[in-house]
Coordinates of C-alpha atoms (C1' of nucleotides) and ligand atoms in Angstrom, one line a residue:
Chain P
X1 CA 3.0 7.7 -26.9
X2 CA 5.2 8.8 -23.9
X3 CA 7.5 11.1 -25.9
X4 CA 5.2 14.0 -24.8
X5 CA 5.1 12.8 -21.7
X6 CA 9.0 12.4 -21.5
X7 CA 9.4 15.5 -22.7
X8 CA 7.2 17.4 -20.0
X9 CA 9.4 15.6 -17.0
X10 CA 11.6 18.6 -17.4
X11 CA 13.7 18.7 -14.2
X12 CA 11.5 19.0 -11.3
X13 CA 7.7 20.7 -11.3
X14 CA 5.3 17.6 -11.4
X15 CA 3.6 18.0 -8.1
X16 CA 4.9 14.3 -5.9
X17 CA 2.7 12.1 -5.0
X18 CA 1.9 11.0 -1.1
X19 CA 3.6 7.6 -1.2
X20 CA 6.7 9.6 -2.4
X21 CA 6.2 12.5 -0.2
X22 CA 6.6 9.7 2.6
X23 CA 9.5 8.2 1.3
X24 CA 11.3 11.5 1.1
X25 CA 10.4 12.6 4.7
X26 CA 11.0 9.2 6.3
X27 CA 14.6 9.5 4.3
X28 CA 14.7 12.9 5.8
X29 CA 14.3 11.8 9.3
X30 CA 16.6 8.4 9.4
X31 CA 19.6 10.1 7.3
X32 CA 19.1 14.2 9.3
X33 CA 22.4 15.6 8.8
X34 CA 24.0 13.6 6.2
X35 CA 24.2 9.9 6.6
X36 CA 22.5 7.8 4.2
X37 CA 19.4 5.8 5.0
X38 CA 19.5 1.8 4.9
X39 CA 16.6 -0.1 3.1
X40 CA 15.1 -1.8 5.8
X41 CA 15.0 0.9 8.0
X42 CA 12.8 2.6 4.8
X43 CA 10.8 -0.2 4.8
X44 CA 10.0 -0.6 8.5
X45 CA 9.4 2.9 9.3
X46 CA 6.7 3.0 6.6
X47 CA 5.8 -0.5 7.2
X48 CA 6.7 -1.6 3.9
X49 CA 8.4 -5.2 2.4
X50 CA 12.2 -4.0 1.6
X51 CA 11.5 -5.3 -1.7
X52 CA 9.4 -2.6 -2.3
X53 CA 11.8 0.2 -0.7
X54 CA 14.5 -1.2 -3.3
X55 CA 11.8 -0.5 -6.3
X56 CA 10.8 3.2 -5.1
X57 CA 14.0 4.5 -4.5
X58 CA 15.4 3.1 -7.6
X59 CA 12.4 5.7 -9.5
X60 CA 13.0 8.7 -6.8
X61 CA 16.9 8.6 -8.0
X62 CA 15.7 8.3 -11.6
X63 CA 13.7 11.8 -10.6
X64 CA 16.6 12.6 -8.9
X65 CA 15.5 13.4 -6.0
X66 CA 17.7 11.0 -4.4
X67 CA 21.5 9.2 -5.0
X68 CA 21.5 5.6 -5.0
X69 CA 24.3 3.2 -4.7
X70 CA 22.8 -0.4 -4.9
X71 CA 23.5 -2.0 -1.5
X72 CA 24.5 0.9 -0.4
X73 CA 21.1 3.2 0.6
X74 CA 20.2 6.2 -0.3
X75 CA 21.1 9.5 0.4
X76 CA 18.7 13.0 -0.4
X77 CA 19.9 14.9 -3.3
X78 CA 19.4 18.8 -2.8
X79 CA 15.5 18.5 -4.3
X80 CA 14.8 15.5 -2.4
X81 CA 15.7 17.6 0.9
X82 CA 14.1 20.5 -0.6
X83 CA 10.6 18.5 -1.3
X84 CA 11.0 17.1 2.2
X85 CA 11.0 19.9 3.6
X86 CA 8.3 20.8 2.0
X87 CA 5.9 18.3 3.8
X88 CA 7.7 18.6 7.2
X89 CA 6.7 21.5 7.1
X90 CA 2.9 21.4 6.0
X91 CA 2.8 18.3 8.3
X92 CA 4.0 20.4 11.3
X93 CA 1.4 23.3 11.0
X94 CA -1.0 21.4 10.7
X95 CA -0.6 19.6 13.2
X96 CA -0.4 23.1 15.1
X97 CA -3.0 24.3 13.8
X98 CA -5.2 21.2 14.4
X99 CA -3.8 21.7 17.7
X100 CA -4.4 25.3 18.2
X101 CA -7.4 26.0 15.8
X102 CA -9.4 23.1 16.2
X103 CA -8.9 22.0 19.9
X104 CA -7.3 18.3 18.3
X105 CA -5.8 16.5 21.2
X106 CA -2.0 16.0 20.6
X107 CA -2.2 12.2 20.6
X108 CA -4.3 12.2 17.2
X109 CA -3.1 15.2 15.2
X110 CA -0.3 13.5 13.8
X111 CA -2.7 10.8 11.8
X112 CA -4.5 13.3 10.4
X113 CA -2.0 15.1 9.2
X114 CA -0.1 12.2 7.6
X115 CA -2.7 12.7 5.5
X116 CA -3.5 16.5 5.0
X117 CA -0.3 17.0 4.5
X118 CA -0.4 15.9 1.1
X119 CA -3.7 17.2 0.2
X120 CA -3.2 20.8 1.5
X121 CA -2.1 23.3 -0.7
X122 CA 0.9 25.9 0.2
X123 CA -1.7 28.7 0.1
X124 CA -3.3 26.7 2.8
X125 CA -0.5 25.7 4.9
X126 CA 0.5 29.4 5.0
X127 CA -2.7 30.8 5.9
X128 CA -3.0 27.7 8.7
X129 CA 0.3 29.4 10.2
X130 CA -0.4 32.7 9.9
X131 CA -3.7 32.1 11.9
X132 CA -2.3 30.6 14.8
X133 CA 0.7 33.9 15.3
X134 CA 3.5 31.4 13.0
X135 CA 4.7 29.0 15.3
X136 CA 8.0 27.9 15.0
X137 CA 7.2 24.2 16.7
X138 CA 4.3 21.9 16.0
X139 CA 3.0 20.6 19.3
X140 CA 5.2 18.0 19.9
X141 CA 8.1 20.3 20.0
X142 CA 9.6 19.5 16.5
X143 CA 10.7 22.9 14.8
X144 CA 8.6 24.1 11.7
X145 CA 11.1 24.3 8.7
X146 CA 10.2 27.4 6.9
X147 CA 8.9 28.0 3.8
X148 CA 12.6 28.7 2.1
X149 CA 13.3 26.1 3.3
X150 CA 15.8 25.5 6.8
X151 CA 15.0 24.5 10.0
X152 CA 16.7 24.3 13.2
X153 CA 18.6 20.6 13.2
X154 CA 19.8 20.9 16.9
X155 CA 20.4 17.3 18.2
X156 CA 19.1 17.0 22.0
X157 CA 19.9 14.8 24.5
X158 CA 17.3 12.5 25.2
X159 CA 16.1 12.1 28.7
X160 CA 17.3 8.2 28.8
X161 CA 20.6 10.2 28.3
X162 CA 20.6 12.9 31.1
X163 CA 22.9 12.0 33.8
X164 CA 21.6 11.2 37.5
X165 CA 21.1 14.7 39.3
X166 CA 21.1 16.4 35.7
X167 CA 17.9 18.8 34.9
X168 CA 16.7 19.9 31.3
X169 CA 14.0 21.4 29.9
X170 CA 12.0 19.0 27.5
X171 CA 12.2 20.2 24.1
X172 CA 10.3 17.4 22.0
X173 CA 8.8 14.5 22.4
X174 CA 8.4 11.4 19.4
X175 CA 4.9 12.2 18.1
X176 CA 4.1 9.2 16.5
X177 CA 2.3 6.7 19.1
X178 CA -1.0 8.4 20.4
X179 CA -0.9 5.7 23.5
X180 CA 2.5 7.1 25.0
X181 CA 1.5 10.7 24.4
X182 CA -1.4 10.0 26.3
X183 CA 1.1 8.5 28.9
X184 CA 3.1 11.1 28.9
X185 CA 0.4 13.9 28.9
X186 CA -0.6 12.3 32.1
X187 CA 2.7 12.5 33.5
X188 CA 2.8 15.8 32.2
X189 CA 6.1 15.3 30.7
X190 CA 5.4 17.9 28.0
X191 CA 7.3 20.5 25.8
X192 CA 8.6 23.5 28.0
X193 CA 8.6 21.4 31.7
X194 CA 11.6 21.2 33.5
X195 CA 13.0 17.8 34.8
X196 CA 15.3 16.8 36.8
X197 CA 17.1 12.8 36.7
X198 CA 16.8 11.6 40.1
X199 CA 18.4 8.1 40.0
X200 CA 18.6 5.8 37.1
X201 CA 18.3 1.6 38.4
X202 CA 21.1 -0.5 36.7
X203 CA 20.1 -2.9 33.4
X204 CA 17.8 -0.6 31.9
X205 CA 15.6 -0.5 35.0
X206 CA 13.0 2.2 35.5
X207 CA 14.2 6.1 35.7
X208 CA 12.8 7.9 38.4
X209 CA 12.2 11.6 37.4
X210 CA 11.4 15.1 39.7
X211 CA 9.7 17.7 38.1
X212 CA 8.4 20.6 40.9
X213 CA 7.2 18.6 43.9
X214 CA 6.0 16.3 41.3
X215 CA 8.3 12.7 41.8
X216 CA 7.9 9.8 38.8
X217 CA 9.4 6.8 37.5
X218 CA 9.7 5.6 33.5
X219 CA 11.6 3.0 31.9
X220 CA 14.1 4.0 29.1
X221 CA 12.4 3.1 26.0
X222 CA 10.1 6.0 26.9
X223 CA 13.0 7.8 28.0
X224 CA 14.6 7.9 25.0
X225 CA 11.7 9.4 23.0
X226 CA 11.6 12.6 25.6
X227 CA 14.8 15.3 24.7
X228 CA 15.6 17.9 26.7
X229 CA 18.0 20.7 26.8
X230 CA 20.1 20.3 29.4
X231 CA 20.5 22.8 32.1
X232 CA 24.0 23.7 33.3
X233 CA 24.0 21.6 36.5
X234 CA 26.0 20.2 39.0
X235 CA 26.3 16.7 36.6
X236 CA 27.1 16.7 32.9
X237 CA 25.8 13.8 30.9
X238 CA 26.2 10.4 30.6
X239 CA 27.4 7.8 27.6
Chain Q
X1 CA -2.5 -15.0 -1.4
X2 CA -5.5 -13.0 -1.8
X3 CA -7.9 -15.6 -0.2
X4 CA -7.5 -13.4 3.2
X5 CA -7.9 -10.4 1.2
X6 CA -11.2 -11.7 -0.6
X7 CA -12.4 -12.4 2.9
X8 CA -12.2 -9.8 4.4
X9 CA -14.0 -7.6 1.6
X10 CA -17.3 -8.0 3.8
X11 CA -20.0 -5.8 2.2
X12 CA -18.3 -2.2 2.6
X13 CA -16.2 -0.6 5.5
X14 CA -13.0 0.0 3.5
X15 CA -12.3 3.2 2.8
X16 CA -12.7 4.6 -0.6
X17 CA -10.5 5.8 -2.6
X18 CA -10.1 9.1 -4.0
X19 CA -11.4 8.5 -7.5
X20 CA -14.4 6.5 -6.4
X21 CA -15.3 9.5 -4.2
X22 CA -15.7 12.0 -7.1
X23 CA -17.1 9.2 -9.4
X24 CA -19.8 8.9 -6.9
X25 CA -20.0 12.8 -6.3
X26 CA -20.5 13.3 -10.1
X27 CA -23.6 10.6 -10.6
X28 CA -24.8 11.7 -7.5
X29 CA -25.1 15.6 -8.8
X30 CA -26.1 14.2 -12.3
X31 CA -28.9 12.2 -11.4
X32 CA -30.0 14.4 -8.4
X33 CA -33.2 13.0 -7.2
X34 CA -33.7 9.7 -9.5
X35 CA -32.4 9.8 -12.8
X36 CA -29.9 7.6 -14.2
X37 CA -26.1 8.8 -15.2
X38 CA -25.1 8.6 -18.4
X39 CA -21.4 7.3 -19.2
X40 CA -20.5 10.6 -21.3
X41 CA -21.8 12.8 -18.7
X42 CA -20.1 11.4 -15.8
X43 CA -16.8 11.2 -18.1
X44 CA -17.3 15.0 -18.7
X45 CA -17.6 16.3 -15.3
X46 CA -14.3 13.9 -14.6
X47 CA -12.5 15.1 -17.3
X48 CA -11.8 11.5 -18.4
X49 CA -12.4 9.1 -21.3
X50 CA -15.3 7.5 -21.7
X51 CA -14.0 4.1 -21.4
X52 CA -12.2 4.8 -18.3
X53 CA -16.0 5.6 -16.7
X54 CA -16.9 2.2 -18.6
X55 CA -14.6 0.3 -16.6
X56 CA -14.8 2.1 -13.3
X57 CA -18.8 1.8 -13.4
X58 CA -18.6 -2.1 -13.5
X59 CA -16.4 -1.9 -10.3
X60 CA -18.3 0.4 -8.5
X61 CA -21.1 -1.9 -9.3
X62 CA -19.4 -4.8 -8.2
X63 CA -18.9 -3.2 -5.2
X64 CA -22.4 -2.7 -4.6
X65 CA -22.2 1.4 -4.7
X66 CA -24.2 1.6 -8.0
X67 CA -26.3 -0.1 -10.1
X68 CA -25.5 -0.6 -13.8
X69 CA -26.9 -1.7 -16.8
X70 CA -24.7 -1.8 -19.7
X71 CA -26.0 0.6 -22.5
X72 CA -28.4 2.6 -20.2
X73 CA -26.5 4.3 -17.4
X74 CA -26.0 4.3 -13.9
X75 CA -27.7 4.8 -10.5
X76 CA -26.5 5.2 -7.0
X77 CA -27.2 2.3 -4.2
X78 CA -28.4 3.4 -1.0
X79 CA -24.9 2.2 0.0
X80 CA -23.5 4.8 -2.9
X81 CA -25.9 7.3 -2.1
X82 CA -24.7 7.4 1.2
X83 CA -20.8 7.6 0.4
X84 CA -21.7 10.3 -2.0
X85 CA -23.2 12.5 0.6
X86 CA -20.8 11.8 3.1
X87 CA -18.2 13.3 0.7
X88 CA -20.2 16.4 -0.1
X89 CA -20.5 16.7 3.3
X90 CA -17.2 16.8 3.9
X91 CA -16.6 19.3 0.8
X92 CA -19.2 22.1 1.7
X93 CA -18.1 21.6 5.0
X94 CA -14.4 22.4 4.5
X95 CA -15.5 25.0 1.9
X96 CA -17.7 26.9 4.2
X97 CA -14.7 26.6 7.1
X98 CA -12.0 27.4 4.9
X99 CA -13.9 30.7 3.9
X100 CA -15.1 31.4 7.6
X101 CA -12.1 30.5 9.3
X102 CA -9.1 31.0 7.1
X103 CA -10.4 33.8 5.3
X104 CA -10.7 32.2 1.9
X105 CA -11.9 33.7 -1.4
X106 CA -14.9 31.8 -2.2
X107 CA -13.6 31.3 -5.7
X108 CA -10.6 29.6 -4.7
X109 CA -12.7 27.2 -1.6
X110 CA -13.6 24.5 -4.4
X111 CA -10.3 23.7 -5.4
X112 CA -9.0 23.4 -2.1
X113 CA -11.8 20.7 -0.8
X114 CA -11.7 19.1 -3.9
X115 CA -8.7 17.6 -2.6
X116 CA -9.3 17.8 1.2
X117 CA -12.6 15.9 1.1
X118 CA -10.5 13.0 0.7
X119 CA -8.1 13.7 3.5
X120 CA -10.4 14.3 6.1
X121 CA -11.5 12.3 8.9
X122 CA -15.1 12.8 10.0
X123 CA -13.7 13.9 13.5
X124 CA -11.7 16.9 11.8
X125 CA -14.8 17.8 9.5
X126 CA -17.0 17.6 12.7
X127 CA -14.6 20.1 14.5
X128 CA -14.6 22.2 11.4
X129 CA -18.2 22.4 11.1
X130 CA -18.7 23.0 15.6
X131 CA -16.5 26.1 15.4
X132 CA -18.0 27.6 12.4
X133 CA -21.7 27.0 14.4
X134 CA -23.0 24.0 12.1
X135 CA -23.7 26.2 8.9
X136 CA -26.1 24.8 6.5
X137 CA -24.8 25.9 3.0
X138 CA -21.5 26.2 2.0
X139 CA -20.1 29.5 0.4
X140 CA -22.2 29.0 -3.1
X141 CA -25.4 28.6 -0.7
X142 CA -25.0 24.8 -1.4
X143 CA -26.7 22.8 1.4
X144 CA -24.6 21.1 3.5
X145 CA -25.7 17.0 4.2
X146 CA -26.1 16.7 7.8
X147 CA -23.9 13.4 9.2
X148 CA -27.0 11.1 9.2
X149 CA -27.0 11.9 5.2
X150 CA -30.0 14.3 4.6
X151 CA -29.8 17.2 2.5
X152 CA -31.9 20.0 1.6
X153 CA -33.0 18.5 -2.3
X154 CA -34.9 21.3 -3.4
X155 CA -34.6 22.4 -7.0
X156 CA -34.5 26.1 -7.6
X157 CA -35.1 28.3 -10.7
X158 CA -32.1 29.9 -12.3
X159 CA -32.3 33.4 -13.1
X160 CA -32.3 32.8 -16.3
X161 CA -36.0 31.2 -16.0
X162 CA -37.1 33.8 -14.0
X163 CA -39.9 35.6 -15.8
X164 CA -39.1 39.4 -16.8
X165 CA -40.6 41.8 -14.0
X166 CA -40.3 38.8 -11.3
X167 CA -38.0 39.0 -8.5
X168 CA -36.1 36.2 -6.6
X169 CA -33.4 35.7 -3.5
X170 CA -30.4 34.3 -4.5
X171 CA -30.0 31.3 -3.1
X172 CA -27.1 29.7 -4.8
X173 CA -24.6 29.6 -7.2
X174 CA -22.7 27.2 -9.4
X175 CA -19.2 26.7 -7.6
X176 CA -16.5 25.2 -10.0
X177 CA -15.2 28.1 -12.2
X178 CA -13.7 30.7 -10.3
X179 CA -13.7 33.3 -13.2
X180 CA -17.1 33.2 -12.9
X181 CA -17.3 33.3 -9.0
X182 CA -15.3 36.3 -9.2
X183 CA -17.4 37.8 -12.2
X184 CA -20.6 37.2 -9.6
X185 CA -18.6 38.9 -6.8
X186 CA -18.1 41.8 -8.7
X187 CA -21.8 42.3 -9.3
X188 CA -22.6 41.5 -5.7
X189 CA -24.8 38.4 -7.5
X190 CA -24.2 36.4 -3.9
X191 CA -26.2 34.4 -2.1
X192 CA -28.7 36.4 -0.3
X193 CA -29.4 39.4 -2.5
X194 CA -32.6 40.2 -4.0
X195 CA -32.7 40.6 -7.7
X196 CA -35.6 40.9 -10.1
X197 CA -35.7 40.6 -14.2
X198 CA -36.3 43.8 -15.4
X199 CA -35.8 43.0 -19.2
X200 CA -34.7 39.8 -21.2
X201 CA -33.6 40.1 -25.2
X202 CA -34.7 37.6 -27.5
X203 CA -32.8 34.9 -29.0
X204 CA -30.5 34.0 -25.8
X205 CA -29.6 38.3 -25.2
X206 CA -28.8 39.6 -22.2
X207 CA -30.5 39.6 -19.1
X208 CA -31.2 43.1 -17.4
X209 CA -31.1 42.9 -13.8
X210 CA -31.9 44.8 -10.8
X211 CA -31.1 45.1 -7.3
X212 CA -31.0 47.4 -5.1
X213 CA -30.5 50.6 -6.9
X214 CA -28.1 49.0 -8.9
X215 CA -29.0 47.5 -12.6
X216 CA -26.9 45.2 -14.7
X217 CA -26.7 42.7 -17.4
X218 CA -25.8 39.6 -18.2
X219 CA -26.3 36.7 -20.2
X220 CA -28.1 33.4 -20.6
X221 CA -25.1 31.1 -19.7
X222 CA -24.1 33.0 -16.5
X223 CA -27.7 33.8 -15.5
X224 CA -28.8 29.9 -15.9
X225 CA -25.7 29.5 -13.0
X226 CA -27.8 31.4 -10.4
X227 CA -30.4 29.9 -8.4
X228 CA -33.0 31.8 -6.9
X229 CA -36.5 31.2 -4.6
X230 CA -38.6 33.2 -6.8
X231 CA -40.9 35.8 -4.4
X232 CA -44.6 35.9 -4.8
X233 CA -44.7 39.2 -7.2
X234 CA -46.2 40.8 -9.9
X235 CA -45.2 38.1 -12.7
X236 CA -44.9 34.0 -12.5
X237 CA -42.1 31.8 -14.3
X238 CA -41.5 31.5 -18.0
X239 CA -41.1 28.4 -19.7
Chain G
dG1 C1' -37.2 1.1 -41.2
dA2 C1' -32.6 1.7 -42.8
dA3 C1' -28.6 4.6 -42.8
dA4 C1' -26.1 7.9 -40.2
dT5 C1' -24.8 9.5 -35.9
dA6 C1' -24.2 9.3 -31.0
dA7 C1' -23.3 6.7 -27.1
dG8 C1' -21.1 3.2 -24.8
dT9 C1' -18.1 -1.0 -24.4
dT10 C1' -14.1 -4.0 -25.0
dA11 C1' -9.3 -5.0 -26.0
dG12 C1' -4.9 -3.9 -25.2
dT13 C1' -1.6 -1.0 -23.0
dA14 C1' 0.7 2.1 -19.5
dT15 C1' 2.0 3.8 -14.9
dG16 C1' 2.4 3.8 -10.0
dT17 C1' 2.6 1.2 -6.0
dC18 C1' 2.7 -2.8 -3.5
dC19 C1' 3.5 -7.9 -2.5
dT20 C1' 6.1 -12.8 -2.1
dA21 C1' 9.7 -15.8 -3.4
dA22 C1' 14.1 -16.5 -4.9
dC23 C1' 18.5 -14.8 -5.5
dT24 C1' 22.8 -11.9 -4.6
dT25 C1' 25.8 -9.0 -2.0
dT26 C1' 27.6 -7.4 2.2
dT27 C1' 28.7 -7.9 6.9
dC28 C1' 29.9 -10.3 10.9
dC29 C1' 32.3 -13.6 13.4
dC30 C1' 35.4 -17.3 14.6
Chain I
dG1 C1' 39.4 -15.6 5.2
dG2 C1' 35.5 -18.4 4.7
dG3 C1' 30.9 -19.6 6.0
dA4 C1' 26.6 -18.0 8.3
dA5 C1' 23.5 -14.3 8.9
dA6 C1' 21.8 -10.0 7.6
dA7 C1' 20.7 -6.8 4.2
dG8 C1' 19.3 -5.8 -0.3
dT9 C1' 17.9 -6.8 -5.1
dT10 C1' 15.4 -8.9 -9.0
dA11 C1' 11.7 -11.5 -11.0
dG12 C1' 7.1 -12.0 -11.5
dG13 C1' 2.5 -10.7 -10.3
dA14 C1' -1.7 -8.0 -8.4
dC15 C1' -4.6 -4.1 -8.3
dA16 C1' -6.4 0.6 -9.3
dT17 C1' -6.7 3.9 -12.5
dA18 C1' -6.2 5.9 -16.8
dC19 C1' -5.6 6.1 -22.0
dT20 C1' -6.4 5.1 -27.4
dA21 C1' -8.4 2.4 -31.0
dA22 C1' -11.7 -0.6 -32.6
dC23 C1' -16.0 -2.4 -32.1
dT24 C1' -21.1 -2.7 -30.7
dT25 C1' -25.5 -0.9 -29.4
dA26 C1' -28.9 2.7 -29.2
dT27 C1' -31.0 6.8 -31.1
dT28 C1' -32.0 10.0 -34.5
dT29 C1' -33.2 11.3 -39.0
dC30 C1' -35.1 10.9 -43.4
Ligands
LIG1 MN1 1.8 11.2 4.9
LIG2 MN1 4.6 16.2 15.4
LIG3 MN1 -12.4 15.4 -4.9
LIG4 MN1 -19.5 24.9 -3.1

DNA sequence: GAAATAAGTTAGTATGTCCTAACTTTTCCC
DNA sequence: GGGAAAAGTTAGGACATACTAACTTATTTC
């Protein structure tokens, strides 16, 4: 009865499902680069029970979309980076385009389109991004792979690492939690504005920012989810 | 350890799932009105087994979205009446926004909200439906439920029961085959245009047509596709 | 109204995804 | 380097959805 089926599963061509098109971009994002990504950190990013991680992942390398090494973690074979890309990038203009198009707040377009994303088709996506002039970052700053396939991987310093008296120019900002992007819409710490690290209290104490005439103050665990390119300064940055 | 789980399955504010949307789509467009769904028909416009609609139609029953009575069929609750129209809402809504907005073909909208319908919060089909200026039909002159869960239930004659020498305005037509769409596009049969019977060959022939100066023909199975409001004329309705 | 046919159901199975509990392997630390 | 802690896996089960095969009920036809 699944000798058909078996024979059908030729390499690659079945269209993923969502839970899978999660685990392959959450894979994507803890392992960017190279490294390989740990079980746990699988599981909590999709808030799932390890135990469960261990069972997907052992199915995804059976697909091959991903080497496993028991205990070990899992890397992203060349299809699994390939599919992941895939949905980064549907995920990303939509959330432009929700953005742009339909006037969605940035705080909420990332839940929608944790779900689109696996409902849209390619046809769609590409007509999404050719209405709104094919932007090349979603509206939290992350860069849109293409549709062959690459995308920019710069690593930016984050502003938690920015030495005192450095400035930069925020490039990104995490888009997940819709309470600190409303936080940090208020502050207007937002793609494109400039900042400059005033002073930075000892013990992980709060981080007092300028920005134009503007003067603020944020602890580090925010800090760290702003990057900025830095500007050469009169500091350089910091451990 | 599913105690909690039991508990909190109050009456109904969990989401449904895929599936149980179209299940409830298909029974709702069966039994438009009143009637009762019969297992085979809702398994043919599924595309499933009959036993799998068997099986589903007892849960959906449990769940309070239909009633069922084994041997004779099934109809929607309120409660499944609602959930229906809140998902054809959402279809005709995307379908009329994906056409308006994004340029779409309107053979290739169904497809596409097919799958979105599911993914869509009410906020994004809201938005959709605001910057398109609240249409009331979709592409295929379907009437769009309104968020309270009216619709427009009218019934309309098809073309094919148009008597010979009537006329009628095309008010809508049947949305799923996109051959046929584009077949319709190519005679300019679209919603809107005034046609009237000029000549109808026995035994199921083809169907002479006018509109316009233009005259065409075509035959039972596409004409029965076609809904018109039939125009006070020179000839009635046939039987 | 009984046989034939159509319609519908049940039984048993498969697949995908998830869980908890119990176990194993790796890593950390003295 | 050996034991504790952390990380990861397996075992066993749940649930939703689908299928085929075999059976039952309803409808049609003579
Ligand atoms: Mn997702
Ligand atoms: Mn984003
Ligand atoms: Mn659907
Ligand atoms: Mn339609």
């Amino acid at each position: 009865m699944s000798a058909a089926r078996e024979e059908s599963r030729v390499p690659g061509r079945e269209p993923l499902t969502a839970p899978v098109e999660d685990y392959l971009k959450a894979i994507y994002a803890i392992g960017r680069g190279s490294g390989a990504a740990a079980t746990n950190e699988i599981a909590q990013r999709l808030a799932l029970a390890p135990a469960s991680v261990s069972g997907m992942v052992r199915r995804l390398a059976d697909q091959g979309l991903l080497a496993y090494e028991r205990y070990h973690g899992v890397k992203l074979t060349e299809s699994g980076r390939r599919a992941a890309l895939r949905t980064l990038r549907r995920h990303r203009v939509i959330e432009a385009y929700l953005a742009e198009a339909l006037g969605y707040p940035w705080d909420r377009v990332h839940e929608e389109a944790e779900r689109l994303e696996h409902a849209a088709s390619d046809e769609l996506v590409d007509r999404m991004a050719a209405t709104i002039g094919e932007p090349e970052v979603d509206p939290h700053g992350a860069p849109i792979p293409t549709k062959d396939g690459s995308v920019d991987e710069t690593e930016y310093t984050s502003l938690a690492d920015l030495a005192v008296g450095a400035s930069g120019v925020v490039v990104r900002v995490a888009d997940e939690d819709p309470e600190m992007l409303r936080y940090l819409g208020e502050l207007s710490i937002l793609p494109g504005k400039r900042i400059t690290v005033k002073s930075r209290a000892p013990y992980d104490g709060p981080i007092t920012l300028g920005s134009g005439r503007q003067e603020m103050s944020i602890g580090p665990a925010l800090a760290s989810h702003v990057l900025v390119a830095p500007l050469a300064d009169r500091a350089g940055k910091r451990g």
